[in-house]
């Protein structure tokens, strides 16, 4: 039997975070030379994060001594750094605002931004006055409210589905297909932002849970499942209906997590993924606002931007996030 704790989740999360970073770099830098980076599969990377969450959150809840312990661990992992990025953006981005300090800090939008973003409702106040042309300050944060919903949904799922694996599997599969109905309905209506909300994204979260609950069988047949997943995911691409791909992406992500043993110690220096993910968007936008991609070699500036994002992610972990865990 394979040890659950010997895995490549640290590697996968860093890889997914950099896929998102590169895609946003291509889109937000407004540089023709970097435009090719827009082809980075951001959406698949985000869905990969949801798969990982399904597996790890289910494991976290099952291994917690109590509901209080579970909630405490989950909140300490996500909330402190989240609030840090919200407050730092509200304060530090005043330096790149077209408003004077006085105009900026007396503008009610700053306090709307702080309030709504602090309670994870980013869409209610996504911008700051005079910052980035009044466009979204941190477009990457939309996934965090969904992550928080997952934290509270898992205990309810355990309560409803019980500990009997047979009924739990059936219940989760029903929930999976209901989620797909929601997802496909709104996608075909052209309402993509609605499709990506919690009912729709559950179709990626649930495969992670299912694989966790059936881990021994998954490990036994993982090579066969991986081949089937690679072959099957193309069906959805041709039919343009998401039916198999969420489950197949779940299989692919978890296959990587429990293969390639040389990657097992990837996170020994710390878990920088969260910091990289939540800070990269406003950092790229700041580089763009300062004209760094336009006035200097865009490839050099892309590398500098990446180094800044990594440095911030590492600092966030060592000097801030780790203290809460």
Tab-separated table of C-alpha atoms in Angstrom:
chain	number	residue	atom	x	y	z
A	1	UNK	CA	0.000	0.000	0.000
A	2	UNK	CA	1.345	3.432	-0.967
A	3	UNK	CA	1.891	5.992	1.781
A	4	UNK	CA	-0.548	8.918	1.421
A	5	UNK	CA	2.036	11.344	2.794
A	6	UNK	CA	4.700	10.553	0.162
A	7	UNK	CA	3.414	12.636	-2.701
A	8	UNK	CA	4.192	15.444	-5.131
A	9	UNK	CA	1.497	17.930	-4.119
A	10	UNK	CA	4.093	20.627	-3.383
A	11	UNK	CA	5.513	20.268	-6.900
A	12	UNK	CA	2.051	20.212	-8.501
A	13	UNK	CA	0.913	23.365	-6.692
A	14	UNK	CA	4.055	25.297	-7.658
A	15	UNK	CA	3.668	24.121	-11.270
A	16	UNK	CA	-0.008	25.158	-11.365
A	17	UNK	CA	0.789	28.542	-9.765
A	18	UNK	CA	3.417	29.253	-12.427
A	19	UNK	CA	1.044	28.255	-15.229
A	20	UNK	CA	-1.391	30.856	-13.869
A	21	UNK	CA	1.415	33.415	-13.450
A	22	UNK	CA	2.647	32.980	-17.035
A	23	UNK	CA	-0.849	33.248	-18.485
A	24	UNK	CA	-1.526	36.444	-16.563
A	25	UNK	CA	1.902	37.797	-17.517
A	26	UNK	CA	1.041	37.395	-21.180
A	27	UNK	CA	-2.356	39.062	-20.763
A	28	UNK	CA	-1.558	41.847	-18.286
A	29	UNK	CA	1.864	42.956	-19.532
A	30	UNK	CA	0.266	44.332	-22.722
A	31	UNK	CA	3.530	43.419	-24.455
A	32	UNK	CA	3.385	42.016	-28.019
A	33	UNK	CA	6.561	40.039	-27.300
A	34	UNK	CA	4.962	38.315	-24.289
A	35	UNK	CA	1.546	37.794	-25.840
A	36	UNK	CA	2.357	34.126	-26.608
A	37	UNK	CA	2.196	33.453	-22.845
A	38	UNK	CA	-1.575	33.987	-23.009
A	39	UNK	CA	-1.760	30.411	-24.329
A	40	UNK	CA	-0.717	29.153	-20.882
A	41	UNK	CA	-3.659	26.942	-19.765
A	42	UNK	CA	-4.764	29.047	-16.774
A	43	UNK	CA	-8.212	27.483	-16.596
A	44	UNK	CA	-6.865	23.928	-16.427
A	45	UNK	CA	-4.354	25.016	-13.760
A	46	UNK	CA	-7.131	26.503	-11.602
A	47	UNK	CA	-9.202	23.346	-12.024
A	48	UNK	CA	-6.100	21.367	-11.033
A	49	UNK	CA	-5.992	23.363	-7.779
A	50	UNK	CA	-9.631	22.406	-7.129
A	51	UNK	CA	-8.809	18.707	-7.653
A	52	UNK	CA	-5.926	18.929	-5.175
A	53	UNK	CA	-8.227	20.714	-2.717
A	54	UNK	CA	-10.832	17.955	-2.976
A	55	UNK	CA	-8.249	15.329	-2.036
A	56	UNK	CA	-6.433	17.266	0.701
A	57	UNK	CA	-9.466	18.869	2.355
A	58	UNK	CA	-11.237	15.499	2.596
A	59	UNK	CA	-8.081	14.051	4.152
A	60	UNK	CA	-7.726	17.021	6.512
A	61	UNK	CA	-11.303	16.681	7.763
A	62	UNK	CA	-11.116	12.914	8.224
A	63	UNK	CA	-7.858	13.206	10.171
A	64	UNK	CA	-8.947	16.139	12.364
A	65	UNK	CA	-9.776	15.384	15.995
A	66	UNK	CA	-12.859	17.611	15.851
A	67	UNK	CA	-14.795	20.010	13.631
A	68	UNK	CA	-13.308	22.913	15.598
A	69	UNK	CA	-9.774	21.638	14.974
A	70	UNK	CA	-10.484	21.194	11.254
A	71	UNK	CA	-12.015	24.678	10.811
A	72	UNK	CA	-9.174	26.263	12.781
A	73	UNK	CA	-6.501	24.605	10.607
A	74	UNK	CA	-8.242	25.528	7.363
A	75	UNK	CA	-8.853	29.172	8.340
A	76	UNK	CA	-5.286	29.644	9.601
A	77	UNK	CA	-3.992	28.363	6.273
A	78	UNK	CA	-5.951	30.662	4.011
A	79	UNK	CA	-7.267	33.749	5.826
A	80	UNK	CA	-4.166	35.522	7.286
A	81	UNK	CA	-2.251	35.724	3.984
A	82	UNK	CA	-5.447	36.561	2.115
A	83	UNK	CA	-6.160	39.523	4.403
A	84	UNK	CA	-2.504	40.561	4.115
A	85	UNK	CA	-2.640	40.853	0.325
A	86	UNK	CA	-5.954	42.757	0.482
A	87	UNK	CA	-4.650	45.323	2.992
A	88	UNK	CA	-1.218	45.685	1.362
A	89	UNK	CA	-2.820	46.335	-2.020
A	90	UNK	CA	-5.165	48.961	-0.546
A	91	UNK	CA	-2.235	50.780	1.089
A	92	UNK	CA	0.766	50.290	-1.225
A	93	UNK	CA	-1.053	50.719	-4.525
A	94	UNK	CA	-1.817	54.290	-3.517
A	95	UNK	CA	1.770	54.849	-4.758
A	96	UNK	CA	0.759	54.033	-8.350
A	97	UNK	CA	-2.688	55.646	-8.228
A	98	UNK	CA	-3.404	58.652	-10.443
A	99	UNK	CA	-5.049	60.225	-7.387
A	100	UNK	CA	-3.123	62.203	-4.767
A	101	UNK	CA	-2.731	60.544	-1.349
A	102	UNK	CA	-5.420	62.810	0.044
A	103	UNK	CA	-7.848	62.083	-2.795
A	104	UNK	CA	-7.064	58.365	-2.623
A	105	UNK	CA	-7.509	57.803	1.095
A	106	UNK	CA	-10.631	59.986	1.305
A	107	UNK	CA	-12.256	58.065	-1.544
A	108	UNK	CA	-14.950	55.681	-0.255
A	109	UNK	CA	-13.983	53.085	-2.879
A	110	UNK	CA	-10.825	52.277	-0.879
A	111	UNK	CA	-12.934	51.289	2.113
A	112	UNK	CA	-15.467	49.441	-0.021
A	113	UNK	CA	-12.552	47.499	-1.477
A	114	UNK	CA	-11.243	46.647	1.995
A	115	UNK	CA	-14.646	45.608	3.298
A	116	UNK	CA	-15.904	43.478	0.398
A	117	UNK	CA	-12.555	41.862	-0.311
A	118	UNK	CA	-12.031	41.076	3.376
A	119	UNK	CA	-15.171	38.942	3.332
A	120	UNK	CA	-14.180	37.271	0.029
A	121	UNK	CA	-16.786	39.074	-2.105
A	122	UNK	CA	-14.195	40.529	-4.480
A	123	UNK	CA	-16.682	41.064	-7.307
A	124	UNK	CA	-18.514	43.693	-5.213
A	125	UNK	CA	-15.483	46.047	-5.217
A	126	UNK	CA	-12.653	44.721	-7.413
A	127	UNK	CA	-10.912	48.056	-8.094
A	128	UNK	CA	-9.167	50.886	-6.262
A	129	UNK	CA	-9.436	54.587	-7.236
A	130	UNK	CA	-6.957	55.562	-9.933
A	131	UNK	CA	-5.182	52.195	-9.757
A	132	UNK	CA	-4.581	50.195	-12.959
A	133	UNK	CA	-7.121	52.307	-14.838
A	134	UNK	CA	-9.818	51.319	-12.318
A	135	UNK	CA	-9.538	47.691	-13.445
A	136	UNK	CA	-9.506	44.654	-11.143
A	137	UNK	CA	-6.645	44.885	-8.662
A	138	UNK	CA	-6.297	41.161	-8.093
A	139	UNK	CA	-8.220	38.966	-10.500
A	140	UNK	CA	-6.703	35.811	-9.012
A	141	UNK	CA	-8.640	36.118	-5.742
A	142	UNK	CA	-11.979	34.913	-7.150
A	143	UNK	CA	-10.988	31.297	-6.443
A	144	UNK	CA	-10.481	31.954	-2.719
A	145	UNK	CA	-14.177	32.415	-1.934
A	146	UNK	CA	-14.790	29.070	-3.644
A	147	UNK	CA	-12.002	27.484	-1.601
A	148	UNK	CA	-13.596	28.813	1.590
A	149	UNK	CA	-16.944	27.343	0.521
A	150	UNK	CA	-15.231	23.971	0.032
A	151	UNK	CA	-13.923	24.131	3.597
A	152	UNK	CA	-17.461	24.377	4.942
A	153	UNK	CA	-19.013	22.032	2.350
A	154	UNK	CA	-16.824	19.029	3.223
A	155	UNK	CA	-18.133	18.554	6.803
A	156	UNK	CA	-21.693	18.753	5.416
A	157	UNK	CA	-20.860	16.117	2.795
A	158	UNK	CA	-19.419	13.812	5.453
A	159	UNK	CA	-22.539	14.349	7.571
A	160	UNK	CA	-24.934	13.662	4.676
A	161	UNK	CA	-23.083	10.772	3.052
A	162	UNK	CA	-21.849	9.039	6.199
A	163	UNK	CA	-18.897	6.676	6.392
A	164	UNK	CA	-20.231	3.878	4.197
A	165	UNK	CA	-17.982	4.023	1.144
A	166	UNK	CA	-20.536	2.517	-1.235
A	167	UNK	CA	-23.236	5.120	-0.531
A	168	UNK	CA	-20.643	7.891	-0.281
A	169	UNK	CA	-19.321	7.076	-3.765
A	170	UNK	CA	-22.825	6.990	-5.255
A	171	UNK	CA	-23.791	10.252	-3.546
A	172	UNK	CA	-20.638	12.002	-4.762
A	173	UNK	CA	-21.189	10.757	-8.321
A	174	UNK	CA	-24.747	12.128	-8.289
A	175	UNK	CA	-23.411	15.451	-7.006
A	176	UNK	CA	-20.724	15.358	-9.724
A	177	UNK	CA	-23.288	15.003	-12.527
A	178	UNK	CA	-25.578	17.665	-11.028
A	179	UNK	CA	-22.570	19.995	-10.963
A	180	UNK	CA	-21.894	19.199	-14.634
A	181	UNK	CA	-25.508	20.051	-15.546
A	182	UNK	CA	-25.058	23.469	-13.925
A	183	UNK	CA	-21.631	23.979	-15.532
A	184	UNK	CA	-22.701	23.051	-19.064
A	185	UNK	CA	-25.992	24.960	-18.885
A	186	UNK	CA	-24.342	28.288	-18.055
A	187	UNK	CA	-21.424	27.716	-20.448
A	188	UNK	CA	-23.824	27.138	-23.334
A	189	UNK	CA	-25.744	30.248	-22.253
A	190	UNK	CA	-22.451	32.158	-22.581
A	191	UNK	CA	-22.488	33.009	-18.854
A	192	UNK	CA	-18.946	31.827	-18.152
A	193	UNK	CA	-18.560	33.671	-14.835
A	194	UNK	CA	-21.702	31.945	-13.525
A	195	UNK	CA	-20.474	28.559	-14.779
A	196	UNK	CA	-17.281	28.937	-12.745
A	197	UNK	CA	-19.054	29.498	-9.456
A	198	UNK	CA	-19.311	26.870	-6.716
A	199	UNK	CA	-21.939	24.506	-8.144
A	200	UNK	CA	-19.945	24.240	-11.389
A	201	UNK	CA	-16.468	23.961	-9.863
A	202	UNK	CA	-17.632	21.099	-7.628
A	203	UNK	CA	-17.195	18.902	-10.712
A	204	UNK	CA	-13.423	19.305	-10.243
A	205	UNK	CA	-13.420	19.192	-6.452
A	206	UNK	CA	-15.402	15.945	-6.207
A	207	UNK	CA	-12.951	13.808	-8.266
A	208	UNK	CA	-10.273	14.682	-5.703
A	209	UNK	CA	-12.593	13.507	-2.906
A	210	UNK	CA	-13.546	10.320	-4.753
A	211	UNK	CA	-9.922	9.378	-5.344
A	212	UNK	CA	-9.129	10.001	-1.674
A	213	UNK	CA	-11.982	7.725	-0.542
A	214	UNK	CA	-10.911	5.035	-3.027
A	215	UNK	CA	-7.176	5.615	-2.765
A	216	UNK	CA	-6.046	1.965	-2.671
A	217	UNK	CA	-8.018	1.099	-5.814
A	218	UNK	CA	-6.739	4.237	-7.522
A	219	UNK	CA	-3.107	3.337	-6.782
A	220	UNK	CA	-3.673	-0.239	-7.957
A	221	UNK	CA	-5.046	0.823	-11.338
A	222	UNK	CA	-3.447	4.278	-11.670
A	223	UNK	CA	-1.445	3.525	-14.834
A	224	UNK	CA	-4.498	2.191	-16.667
A	225	UNK	CA	-6.647	5.058	-15.403
A	226	UNK	CA	-4.018	7.582	-16.527
A	227	UNK	CA	-3.990	6.201	-20.093
A	228	UNK	CA	-7.807	6.212	-20.187
A	229	UNK	CA	-7.865	9.797	-18.845
A	230	UNK	CA	-5.405	11.093	-21.454
A	231	UNK	CA	-7.390	9.440	-24.252
A	232	UNK	CA	-10.829	10.403	-22.947
A	233	UNK	CA	-10.221	14.081	-22.182
A	234	UNK	CA	-10.092	14.753	-25.938
A	235	UNK	CA	-13.727	13.677	-26.301
A	236	UNK	CA	-14.868	16.736	-24.363
A	237	UNK	CA	-12.663	18.971	-26.515
A	238	UNK	CA	-14.377	17.731	-29.681
A	239	UNK	CA	-17.949	17.679	-28.323
A	240	UNK	CA	-17.486	20.942	-26.380
A	241	UNK	CA	-19.468	19.402	-23.522
A	242	UNK	CA	-17.755	18.966	-20.177
A	243	UNK	CA	-18.726	15.453	-19.196
A	244	UNK	CA	-15.558	13.394	-18.774
A	245	UNK	CA	-12.812	16.027	-18.549
A	246	UNK	CA	-13.299	17.098	-14.880
A	247	UNK	CA	-12.968	13.494	-13.701
A	248	UNK	CA	-10.127	12.834	-16.149
A	249	UNK	CA	-8.209	15.943	-15.039
A	250	UNK	CA	-8.675	14.685	-11.480
A	251	UNK	CA	-7.115	11.346	-12.420
A	252	UNK	CA	-4.199	13.012	-14.256
A	253	UNK	CA	-3.410	15.390	-11.365
A	254	UNK	CA	-3.550	12.646	-8.724
A	255	UNK	CA	-1.515	10.307	-10.957
A	256	UNK	CA	1.272	12.916	-11.037
A	257	UNK	CA	0.908	13.376	-7.270
A	258	UNK	CA	1.623	9.707	-6.624
A	259	UNK	CA	4.208	8.973	-9.319
A	260	UNK	CA	7.750	10.283	-9.944
A	261	UNK	CA	9.142	9.708	-6.437
A	262	UNK	CA	12.135	11.973	-7.095
A	263	UNK	CA	9.746	14.932	-6.677
A	264	UNK	CA	8.600	13.887	-3.174
A	265	UNK	CA	10.863	16.376	-1.360
A	266	UNK	CA	10.042	19.353	-3.577
A	267	UNK	CA	8.513	21.330	-0.700
A	268	UNK	CA	11.224	20.781	1.894
A	269	UNK	CA	12.133	24.493	1.911
A	270	UNK	CA	8.543	25.640	2.402
A	271	UNK	CA	5.152	26.004	0.755
A	272	UNK	CA	5.465	29.168	-1.349
A	273	UNK	CA	2.579	28.418	-3.700
A	274	UNK	CA	-0.129	30.378	-1.930
A	275	UNK	CA	1.996	33.529	-1.688
A	276	UNK	CA	2.947	33.280	-5.373
A	277	UNK	CA	-0.688	32.813	-6.332
A	278	UNK	CA	-2.267	35.640	-4.321
A	279	UNK	CA	0.448	38.269	-4.959
A	280	UNK	CA	1.393	37.720	-8.618
A	281	UNK	CA	-1.556	39.546	-10.222
A	282	UNK	CA	-1.064	43.021	-8.640
A	283	UNK	CA	2.738	42.697	-9.055
A	284	UNK	CA	2.384	42.125	-12.823
A	285	UNK	CA	-0.088	45.016	-13.068
A	286	UNK	CA	2.296	47.301	-11.179
A	287	UNK	CA	5.111	46.465	-13.628
A	288	UNK	CA	2.736	47.268	-16.506
A	289	UNK	CA	1.551	50.549	-14.930
A	290	UNK	CA	5.170	51.664	-14.432
A	291	UNK	CA	5.838	50.948	-18.117
A	292	UNK	CA	8.595	48.437	-17.355
A	293	UNK	CA	7.534	45.946	-20.046
A	294	UNK	CA	7.321	48.767	-22.617
A	295	UNK	CA	10.409	50.842	-21.752
A	296	UNK	CA	12.819	47.955	-21.186
A	297	UNK	CA	13.469	44.555	-22.722
A	298	UNK	CA	10.170	42.720	-22.044
A	299	UNK	CA	11.881	39.326	-21.667
A	300	UNK	CA	14.273	40.708	-19.051
A	301	UNK	CA	11.394	42.430	-17.256
A	302	UNK	CA	9.346	39.206	-17.367
A	303	UNK	CA	12.230	37.430	-15.626
A	304	UNK	CA	12.594	40.258	-13.072
A	305	UNK	CA	8.847	40.179	-12.446
A	306	UNK	CA	9.010	36.423	-11.891
A	307	UNK	CA	11.884	36.840	-9.424
A	308	UNK	CA	9.927	39.499	-7.514
A	309	UNK	CA	6.865	37.228	-7.368
A	310	UNK	CA	8.987	34.314	-6.099
A	311	UNK	CA	10.708	36.552	-3.519
A	312	UNK	CA	7.351	37.813	-2.252
A	313	UNK	CA	5.969	34.256	-2.137
A	314	UNK	CA	8.990	32.978	-0.170
A	315	UNK	CA	8.884	35.970	2.204
A	316	UNK	CA	5.145	35.571	2.742
A	317	UNK	CA	5.667	31.956	3.783
A	318	UNK	CA	8.681	32.382	6.054
A	319	UNK	CA	7.804	35.699	7.685
A	320	UNK	CA	4.031	35.519	7.832
A	321	UNK	CA	2.044	32.420	6.783
A	322	UNK	CA	4.149	29.902	8.709
A	323	UNK	CA	3.543	31.752	11.993
A	324	UNK	CA	-0.179	30.936	11.845
A	325	UNK	CA	0.204	27.199	11.240
